[in-house]
Amino acid sequence: MAAVRTAAAFQRLTGQDVSLLAAGEGRPEFLAELTRLAAQESIEVRLAGRMSVDAFCAEVDAVLVPSTLMEAFGRVVVEAATRGRPVLLAPVGGLPEAAAVSGGHCAFADFSDPVQAAHALRELLTEAKTPRPAHPPAGPGCARIGPAAPLLAEATDLALRRVTGLPPHRGTGAAGR
């Protein structure tokens, strides 16, 4: 519901027509409520069901992740950002870490305030049009820290070794080398 409210606030803020693509599956009552709210807010919504990440990213200008759950890791953030899509996300659970390793254009928003989230989305889309320097300065937000796959593999390797009690991997690259 937060994505619909944010999209509606963005539409009012910018005067641009906005449509929402919802991928994946959900409870029928949730999808009905989502469709009802979108109609009430004058937002076109398409419930696509299951679709590949590449197909989804090819159809959207930005990805909203208004999660309120303490996600262990935000796979959708990494998948969208590494495919060049700007991602507006809630700063909960592992989502900030996922944004950091994604190397993409990411920003955080409080989705309980759709107007604030719409402003953040506008700034994110403006920033995403600006080329990034090869090595941006360190700082808060979603700093580009390198290719996601090796970092994720090394982080996964380290986490698995901590859980299993195995000694740290001493290789020069990702897990399994």
Coordinates of N, CA and C in Angstrom, one line a residue, residues 39-153:
A39 N -6.9 2.6 -7.7 CA -8.0 3.2 -8.4 C -8.4 4.5 -7.6
Q40 N -8.5 4.4 -6.3 CA -8.8 5.6 -5.5 C -7.8 6.7 -5.7
E41 N -6.5 6.4 -5.8 CA -5.4 7.4 -5.9 C -5.2 7.7 -7.4
S42 N -5.9 7.2 -8.3 CA -5.8 7.5 -9.7 C -4.4 7.0 -10.2
I43 N -3.9 5.9 -9.8 CA -2.7 5.3 -10.2 C -3.0 4.0 -11.0
E44 N -2.5 3.9 -12.2 CA -2.7 2.7 -12.9 C -1.8 1.6 -12.3
V45 N -2.3 0.4 -12.0 CA -1.5 -0.6 -11.5 C -1.7 -1.9 -12.3
R46 N -0.6 -2.6 -12.5 CA -0.6 -3.8 -13.3 C 0.0 -4.9 -12.3
L47 N -0.8 -5.9 -12.1 CA -0.4 -7.0 -11.3 C 0.1 -8.1 -12.2
A48 N 1.5 -8.2 -12.3 CA 2.1 -9.0 -13.3 C 2.3 -10.5 -12.9
G49 N 2.1 -10.8 -11.6 CA 2.4 -12.1 -11.1 C 3.9 -12.4 -11.2
R50 N 4.3 -13.6 -11.4 CA 5.7 -13.9 -11.5 C 6.3 -13.4 -12.8
M51 N 7.5 -12.9 -12.7 CA 8.2 -12.4 -13.9 C 9.7 -12.4 -13.5
S52 N 10.6 -12.5 -14.5 CA 12.0 -12.5 -14.3 C 12.4 -11.1 -13.8
V53 N 13.6 -11.1 -13.1 CA 14.1 -9.8 -12.7 C 14.4 -8.9 -13.9
D54 N 15.0 -9.5 -14.9 CA 15.4 -8.7 -16.1 C 14.1 -8.2 -16.8
A55 N 13.1 -8.9 -16.9 CA 11.8 -8.5 -17.5 C 11.2 -7.3 -16.7
F56 N 11.2 -7.5 -15.3 CA 10.7 -6.5 -14.4 C 11.5 -5.2 -14.6
C57 N 12.8 -5.3 -14.5 CA 13.6 -4.1 -14.6 C 13.6 -3.4 -15.9
A58 N 13.3 -4.2 -17.0 CA 13.1 -3.6 -18.3 C 11.9 -2.7 -18.4
E59 N 10.9 -2.9 -17.5 CA 9.6 -2.2 -17.6 C 9.5 -1.1 -16.6
V60 N 10.4 -0.9 -15.7 CA 10.2 0.1 -14.7 C 11.4 1.2 -14.7
D61 N 11.0 2.4 -14.3 CA 12.0 3.5 -14.2 C 12.7 3.5 -12.8
A62 N 12.0 2.9 -11.8 CA 12.6 2.9 -10.4 C 11.9 1.8 -9.7
V63 N 12.5 1.3 -8.6 CA 12.0 0.2 -7.8 C 11.8 0.8 -6.4
L64 N 10.6 0.5 -5.9 CA 10.2 0.9 -4.5 C 10.2 -0.3 -3.6
V65 N 10.9 -0.2 -2.5 CA 11.0 -1.3 -1.5 C 10.6 -0.8 -0.2
P66 N 9.2 -0.6 0.0 CA 8.7 0.0 1.3 C 8.6 -1.0 2.4
S67 N 9.5 -1.9 2.5 CA 9.4 -3.0 3.5 C 9.3 -2.4 5.0
T68 N 8.5 -3.0 5.8 CA 8.4 -2.7 7.2 C 9.0 -3.9 8.0
L69 N 9.4 -5.0 7.3 CA 9.9 -6.1 8.0 C 11.4 -6.0 8.2
M70 N 11.9 -6.6 9.2 CA 13.4 -6.6 9.4 C 14.0 -7.7 8.5
E71 N 14.1 -7.3 7.2 CA 14.6 -8.2 6.2 C 16.1 -8.6 6.6
A72 N 16.4 -9.9 6.5 CA 17.8 -10.3 6.7 C 18.7 -9.7 5.7
F73 N 18.3 -9.8 4.4 CA 19.0 -9.2 3.3 C 18.1 -8.9 2.2
G74 N 18.3 -7.8 1.5 CA 17.4 -7.3 0.5 C 17.8 -7.7 -0.9
R75 N 17.5 -8.9 -1.3 CA 17.9 -9.4 -2.6 C 17.4 -8.6 -3.7
V76 N 16.1 -8.1 -3.6 CA 15.5 -7.3 -4.6 C 16.2 -6.0 -4.8
V77 N 16.8 -5.4 -3.8 CA 17.5 -4.2 -3.9 C 18.8 -4.5 -4.7
V78 N 19.5 -5.5 -4.4 CA 20.7 -5.8 -5.2 C 20.4 -6.2 -6.6
E79 N 19.4 -7.0 -6.8 CA 19.0 -7.4 -8.2 C 18.6 -6.2 -9.1
A80 N 17.8 -5.3 -8.5 CA 17.4 -4.1 -9.3 C 18.5 -3.1 -9.5
A81 N 19.3 -2.8 -8.5 CA 20.3 -1.8 -8.6 C 21.4 -2.3 -9.5
T82 N 21.8 -3.5 -9.5 CA 22.8 -4.0 -10.3 C 22.4 -4.1 -11.8
R83 N 21.1 -3.9 -12.0 CA 20.6 -3.8 -13.4 C 20.3 -2.4 -13.8
G84 N 20.8 -1.5 -13.0 CA 20.8 0.0 -13.4 C 19.5 0.7 -13.0
R85 N 18.7 0.1 -12.2 CA 17.4 0.7 -11.7 C 17.6 1.4 -10.4
P86 N 17.2 2.7 -10.3 CA 17.3 3.4 -9.0 C 16.3 2.7 -8.1
V87 N 16.7 2.6 -6.8 CA 15.9 1.9 -5.8 C 15.7 2.9 -4.6
L88 N 14.4 3.0 -4.3 CA 14.0 3.8 -3.1 C 13.6 2.7 -2.1
L89 N 14.2 2.7 -0.9 CA 13.9 1.7 0.1 C 13.8 2.2 1.5
A90 N 13.2 1.4 2.3 CA 13.0 1.7 3.7 C 14.3 1.3 4.4
P91 N 14.8 2.1 5.3 CA 16.1 1.7 6.0 C 15.9 0.8 7.2
V92 N 15.4 -0.5 6.9 CA 15.1 -1.4 7.9 C 15.9 -2.7 7.6
G93 N 16.2 -3.4 8.7 CA 16.9 -4.7 8.6 C 18.2 -4.6 7.8
G94 N 18.3 -5.6 6.9 CA 19.5 -5.7 6.0 C 19.4 -4.9 4.8
L95 N 18.4 -4.1 4.6 CA 18.2 -3.3 3.3 C 19.3 -2.3 3.1
P96 N 19.7 -1.6 4.2 CA 20.8 -0.6 3.9 C 22.1 -1.3 3.5
E97 N 22.4 -2.5 4.0 CA 23.6 -3.2 3.6 C 23.5 -3.7 2.2
A98 N 22.3 -4.1 1.8 CA 22.1 -4.6 0.5 C 22.3 -3.4 -0.5
A99 N 21.8 -2.2 -0.1 CA 21.9 -1.0 -1.0 C 23.4 -0.7 -1.1
A100 N 24.2 -0.8 0.0 CA 25.6 -0.5 -0.1 C 26.4 -1.4 -1.0
V101 N 26.1 -2.7 -1.0 CA 26.9 -3.6 -1.8 C 26.4 -3.6 -3.3
S102 N 25.2 -3.0 -3.5 CA 24.6 -3.1 -4.9 C 25.4 -2.2 -5.9
G103 N 26.0 -1.2 -5.4 CA 26.8 -0.2 -6.2 C 25.9 0.6 -7.1
G104 N 24.6 0.6 -6.9 CA 23.6 1.3 -7.7 C 23.2 2.6 -7.1
H105 N 22.2 3.3 -7.7 CA 21.6 4.5 -7.2 C 20.5 4.1 -6.3
C106 N 20.7 4.4 -5.0 CA 19.7 4.0 -4.0 C 19.5 5.2 -3.1
A107 N 18.3 5.3 -2.5 CA 18.0 6.3 -1.5 C 17.0 5.7 -0.5
F108 N 17.0 6.3 0.7 CA 16.1 5.8 1.8 C 15.0 6.8 2.0
A109 N 13.8 6.2 2.4 CA 12.6 7.0 2.6 C 11.8 6.4 3.8
D110 N 11.1 7.2 4.4 CA 10.1 6.8 5.4 C 8.8 6.7 4.7
F111 N 8.4 5.5 4.3 CA 7.2 5.3 3.5 C 5.9 5.5 4.2
S112 N 6.0 5.7 5.6 CA 4.8 6.1 6.3 C 4.4 7.6 6.0
D113 N 5.3 8.3 5.4 CA 5.1 9.7 4.9 C 5.2 9.7 3.4
P114 N 4.1 9.5 2.7 CA 4.2 9.4 1.2 C 4.8 10.6 0.5
V115 N 4.5 11.8 1.1 CA 5.0 13.0 0.5 C 6.5 13.1 0.6
Q116 N 7.0 12.8 1.8 CA 8.5 12.7 2.0 C 9.1 11.7 1.0
A117 N 8.5 10.5 0.9 CA 9.0 9.5 0.1 C 8.9 9.9 -1.4
A118 N 7.9 10.7 -1.8 CA 7.8 11.2 -3.2 C 8.9 12.2 -3.5
H119 N 9.2 13.0 -2.5 CA 10.4 13.9 -2.7 C 11.7 13.2 -2.8
A120 N 11.9 12.2 -2.0 CA 13.1 11.3 -2.1 C 13.2 10.6 -3.4
L121 N 12.0 10.2 -3.9 CA 12.0 9.5 -5.2 C 12.4 10.5 -6.3
R122 N 11.9 11.7 -6.3 CA 12.2 12.7 -7.3 C 13.7 13.0 -7.3
E123 N 14.3 13.1 -6.1 CA 15.7 13.4 -6.0 C 16.5 12.2 -6.5
L124 N 16.1 11.0 -6.2 CA 16.8 9.8 -6.6 C 16.8 9.7 -8.1
L125 N 15.6 9.9 -8.8 CA 15.6 9.9 -10.2 C 16.4 10.9 -10.9
T126 N 16.5 12.1 -10.3 CA 17.4 13.2 -10.8 C 18.8 12.8 -10.6
E127 N 19.2 12.2 -9.5 CA 20.6 11.8 -9.3 C 20.9 10.6 -10.2
A128 N 20.0 9.7 -10.5 CA 20.3 8.6 -11.3 C 20.6 9.0 -12.8
K129 N 20.2 10.2 -13.2 CA 20.5 10.7 -14.5 C 21.9 11.3 -14.6
T130 N 22.5 11.5 -13.4 CA 23.8 12.1 -13.3 C 24.9 11.0 -13.3
P131 N 25.9 11.0 -14.2 CA 26.9 10.0 -14.1 C 27.7 10.1 -12.8
R132 N 28.0 8.9 -12.2 CA 28.8 8.9 -11.0 C 30.3 8.9 -11.3
P133 N 31.1 9.5 -10.4 CA 32.5 9.4 -10.6 C 33.0 8.0 -10.4
A134 N 34.1 7.6 -10.9 CA 34.6 6.3 -10.8 C 34.8 5.9 -9.4
H135 N 35.2 6.8 -8.5 CA 35.4 6.5 -7.1 C 34.8 7.6 -6.3
P136 N 33.5 7.5 -6.0 CA 32.8 8.6 -5.3 C 33.3 8.6 -3.8
P137 N 33.2 9.8 -3.2 CA 33.7 9.9 -1.8 C 32.8 9.0 -0.9
A138 N 33.5 8.5 0.2 CA 32.8 7.7 1.1 C 31.8 8.6 1.9
G139 N 30.7 8.0 2.3 CA 29.7 8.8 3.0 C 28.5 8.0 3.2
P140 N 27.4 8.6 3.8 CA 26.2 7.9 4.1 C 25.5 7.6 2.8
G141 N 24.5 6.8 2.8 CA 23.7 6.5 1.7 C 24.2 5.2 1.0
C142 N 24.1 5.2 -0.3 CA 24.4 4.0 -1.1 C 25.7 4.2 -1.8
A143 N 26.8 4.3 -1.2 CA 28.1 4.5 -1.8 C 28.5 3.3 -2.7
R144 N 29.0 3.6 -3.8 CA 29.5 2.5 -4.7 C 30.8 1.9 -4.1
I145 N 30.7 0.7 -3.8 CA 31.9 0.1 -3.1 C 32.4 -1.1 -3.9
G146 N 32.0 -1.3 -5.1 CA 32.6 -2.3 -6.0 C 31.5 -3.3 -6.5
P147 N 31.9 -4.2 -7.3 CA 31.0 -5.2 -7.9 C 30.3 -6.0 -6.8
A148 N 29.0 -6.1 -6.9 CA 28.2 -6.8 -5.9 C 28.5 -8.3 -5.8
A149 N 28.7 -9.0 -6.9 CA 28.8 -10.5 -6.8 C 30.0 -10.9 -5.9
P150 N 31.2 -10.4 -6.1 CA 32.3 -10.9 -5.3 C 32.1 -10.5 -3.8
L151 N 31.6 -9.3 -3.6 CA 31.4 -8.9 -2.2 C 30.3 -9.8 -1.5
L152 N 29.3 -10.1 -2.2 CA 28.2 -10.9 -1.7 C 28.8 -12.3 -1.4
A153 N 29.6 -12.8 -2.4 CA 30.1 -14.2 -2.2 C 31.0 -14.2 -1.0

